[in-house]
Tab-separated table of C-alpha atoms in Angstrom:
chain	number	residue	atom	x	y	z
G	1	UNK	CA	4.418	8.739	-17.877
G	2	UNK	CA	3.363	6.574	-14.929
G	3	UNK	CA	1.153	8.279	-12.376
G	4	UNK	CA	-0.403	6.999	-9.153
G	5	UNK	CA	-2.980	9.008	-7.217
G	6	UNK	CA	-4.246	7.980	-3.773
G	7	UNK	CA	-7.620	8.881	-2.301
G	8	UNK	CA	-9.981	7.759	0.450
G	9	UNK	CA	-8.081	8.937	3.503
G	10	UNK	CA	-9.728	10.773	6.358
G	11	UNK	CA	-10.350	10.903	10.088
G	12	UNK	CA	-12.137	8.041	11.836
G	13	UNK	CA	-12.623	6.756	15.362
G	14	UNK	CA	-10.874	3.647	16.625
G	15	UNK	CA	-12.606	0.523	15.386
G	16	UNK	CA	-13.788	2.197	12.206
G	17	UNK	CA	-12.984	1.396	8.583
G	18	UNK	CA	-11.620	3.136	5.507
G	19	UNK	CA	-10.906	2.034	1.960
G	20	UNK	CA	-8.015	3.684	0.202
G	21	UNK	CA	-7.835	3.790	-3.576
G	22	UNK	CA	-4.875	4.266	-5.874
G	23	UNK	CA	-5.665	5.115	-9.474
G	24	UNK	CA	-2.790	4.478	-11.834
G	25	UNK	CA	-2.134	5.336	-15.453
G	26	UNK	CA	0.649	4.579	-17.898
G	27	UNK	CA	1.349	1.357	-16.001
G	28	UNK	CA	1.211	-2.313	-16.911
G	29	UNK	CA	0.483	-4.680	-14.037
G	30	UNK	CA	2.022	-7.770	-15.604
G	31	UNK	CA	5.477	-8.499	-14.233
G	32	UNK	CA	5.174	-5.919	-11.484
G	33	UNK	CA	4.724	-5.561	-7.755
G	34	UNK	CA	2.340	-3.118	-6.124
G	35	UNK	CA	2.042	-2.094	-2.523
G	36	UNK	CA	0.963	0.253	0.217
G	37	UNK	CA	3.240	1.839	2.774
G	38	UNK	CA	2.768	4.393	5.516
G	39	UNK	CA	4.813	6.952	7.365
G	40	UNK	CA	4.141	8.904	10.535
G	41	UNK	CA	6.056	12.096	11.435
G	42	UNK	CA	9.538	11.311	12.736
G	43	UNK	CA	9.294	7.635	11.865
G	44	UNK	CA	10.613	5.489	9.044
G	45	UNK	CA	8.344	4.426	6.249
G	46	UNK	CA	6.683	1.084	6.934
G	47	UNK	CA	5.556	-1.302	4.219
G	48	UNK	CA	2.114	-2.590	5.166
G	49	UNK	CA	0.947	-4.687	2.202
G	50	UNK	CA	2.085	-5.978	-1.192
G	51	UNK	CA	0.367	-7.498	-4.204
G	52	UNK	CA	2.221	-9.491	-6.847
G	53	UNK	CA	0.998	-9.767	-10.441
G	54	UNK	CA	0.113	-13.407	-9.743
G	55	UNK	CA	-2.272	-12.315	-7.003
G	56	UNK	CA	-0.067	-13.269	-4.063
G	57	UNK	CA	-0.284	-10.872	-1.133
G	58	UNK	CA	1.696	-10.213	2.020
G	59	UNK	CA	1.107	-8.040	5.072
G	60	UNK	CA	2.967	-6.492	7.945
G	61	UNK	CA	2.270	-8.201	11.261
G	62	UNK	CA	0.845	-4.960	12.596
G	63	UNK	CA	-2.014	-4.976	10.065
G	64	UNK	CA	-2.474	-8.673	9.351
G	65	UNK	CA	-6.083	-9.717	9.686
G	66	UNK	CA	-7.299	-6.122	9.534
G	67	UNK	CA	-6.099	-4.803	6.156
G	68	UNK	CA	-6.683	-6.264	2.698
G	69	UNK	CA	-4.894	-5.261	-0.495
G	70	UNK	CA	-6.540	-5.857	-3.859
G	71	UNK	CA	-6.532	-4.645	-7.450
G	72	UNK	CA	-9.038	-4.079	-10.217
G	73	UNK	CA	-7.038	-4.219	-13.418
G	74	UNK	CA	-9.952	-3.175	-15.596
G	75	UNK	CA	-10.326	0.010	-13.563
G	76	UNK	CA	-6.579	0.530	-13.143
G	77	UNK	CA	-7.051	0.849	-9.404
G	78	UNK	CA	-5.306	-0.562	-6.341
G	79	UNK	CA	-7.195	-0.747	-3.037
G	80	UNK	CA	-6.413	-1.041	0.646
G	81	UNK	CA	-9.379	-1.975	2.813
G	82	UNK	CA	-8.645	-1.066	6.419
G	83	UNK	CA	-10.845	-2.444	9.192
G	84	UNK	CA	-10.666	-2.281	12.986
G	85	UNK	CA	-8.487	0.802	12.776
G	86	UNK	CA	-6.293	1.725	15.725
G	87	UNK	CA	-4.704	5.046	16.735
G	88	UNK	CA	-1.300	3.618	15.815
G	89	UNK	CA	-2.508	3.299	12.214
G	90	UNK	CA	-2.408	7.090	11.942
G	91	UNK	CA	-0.009	7.988	9.122
G	92	UNK	CA	0.334	9.186	5.575
G	93	UNK	CA	-0.382	6.256	3.271
G	94	UNK	CA	1.299	5.811	-0.089
G	95	UNK	CA	0.741	3.418	-2.953
G	96	UNK	CA	3.614	2.313	-5.142
G	97	UNK	CA	4.512	0.084	-8.062
G	98	UNK	CA	7.626	-1.408	-9.568
G	99	UNK	CA	9.223	-4.341	-11.305
G	100	UNK	CA	10.075	-7.166	-8.920
G	101	UNK	CA	10.532	-10.905	-8.641
G	102	UNK	CA	8.022	-12.913	-6.595
G	103	UNK	CA	10.564	-13.341	-3.796
G	104	UNK	CA	11.241	-9.625	-3.553
G	105	UNK	CA	7.578	-8.603	-3.581
G	106	UNK	CA	6.864	-9.352	0.067
G	107	UNK	CA	6.586	-7.124	3.118
G	108	UNK	CA	9.401	-8.871	5.060
G	109	UNK	CA	11.813	-8.525	2.137
G	110	UNK	CA	10.954	-4.902	1.435
G	111	UNK	CA	11.067	-3.954	5.125
G	112	UNK	CA	14.383	-5.704	5.825
G	113	UNK	CA	17.168	-3.363	7.006
G	114	UNK	CA	19.287	-2.123	4.119
G	115	UNK	CA	16.995	-3.519	1.446
G	116	UNK	CA	16.661	-1.574	-1.780
G	117	UNK	CA	13.156	-0.516	-2.740
G	118	UNK	CA	11.490	-2.527	-5.497
G	119	UNK	CA	9.193	0.372	-6.261
G	120	UNK	CA	9.922	2.852	-9.017
G	121	UNK	CA	6.697	4.833	-8.863
G	122	UNK	CA	4.958	6.458	-5.916
G	123	UNK	CA	1.751	8.344	-5.292
G	124	UNK	CA	1.481	11.626	-3.417
G	125	UNK	CA	-0.044	10.068	-0.311
G	126	UNK	CA	-3.329	10.315	1.565
G	127	UNK	CA	-3.640	11.049	5.284
G	128	UNK	CA	-5.328	8.622	7.666
G	129	UNK	CA	-6.045	9.748	11.223
G	130	UNK	CA	-7.532	7.421	13.821
G	131	UNK	CA	-8.729	8.716	17.177
């Protein structure tokens, strides 16, 4: 059974940094898309970063230049390095994985209105609070 477990969240001051980790098991990276999304109370979930099996990445405009998504296949771990954090980054962050084509594994495609999620597996989330 596929499992994804996030960690690394916490409370930081504006301008600070955090690195989120997502440990996965029972999952094969090849042919799949992985990503990070976030959701604040009363708001829709926002896709913030994606990573294709080829290594191609994409980011939401709101985090571009500040966040970096990466993966260590040997350690079965997905990462999200978050720098220059802002109060508006406060949210619950989730990692996810699923089977997807290269064209569908991008933030704009996933975030498009009415688009079906490419992710089949989700973690439980980790809270990030920026003050």
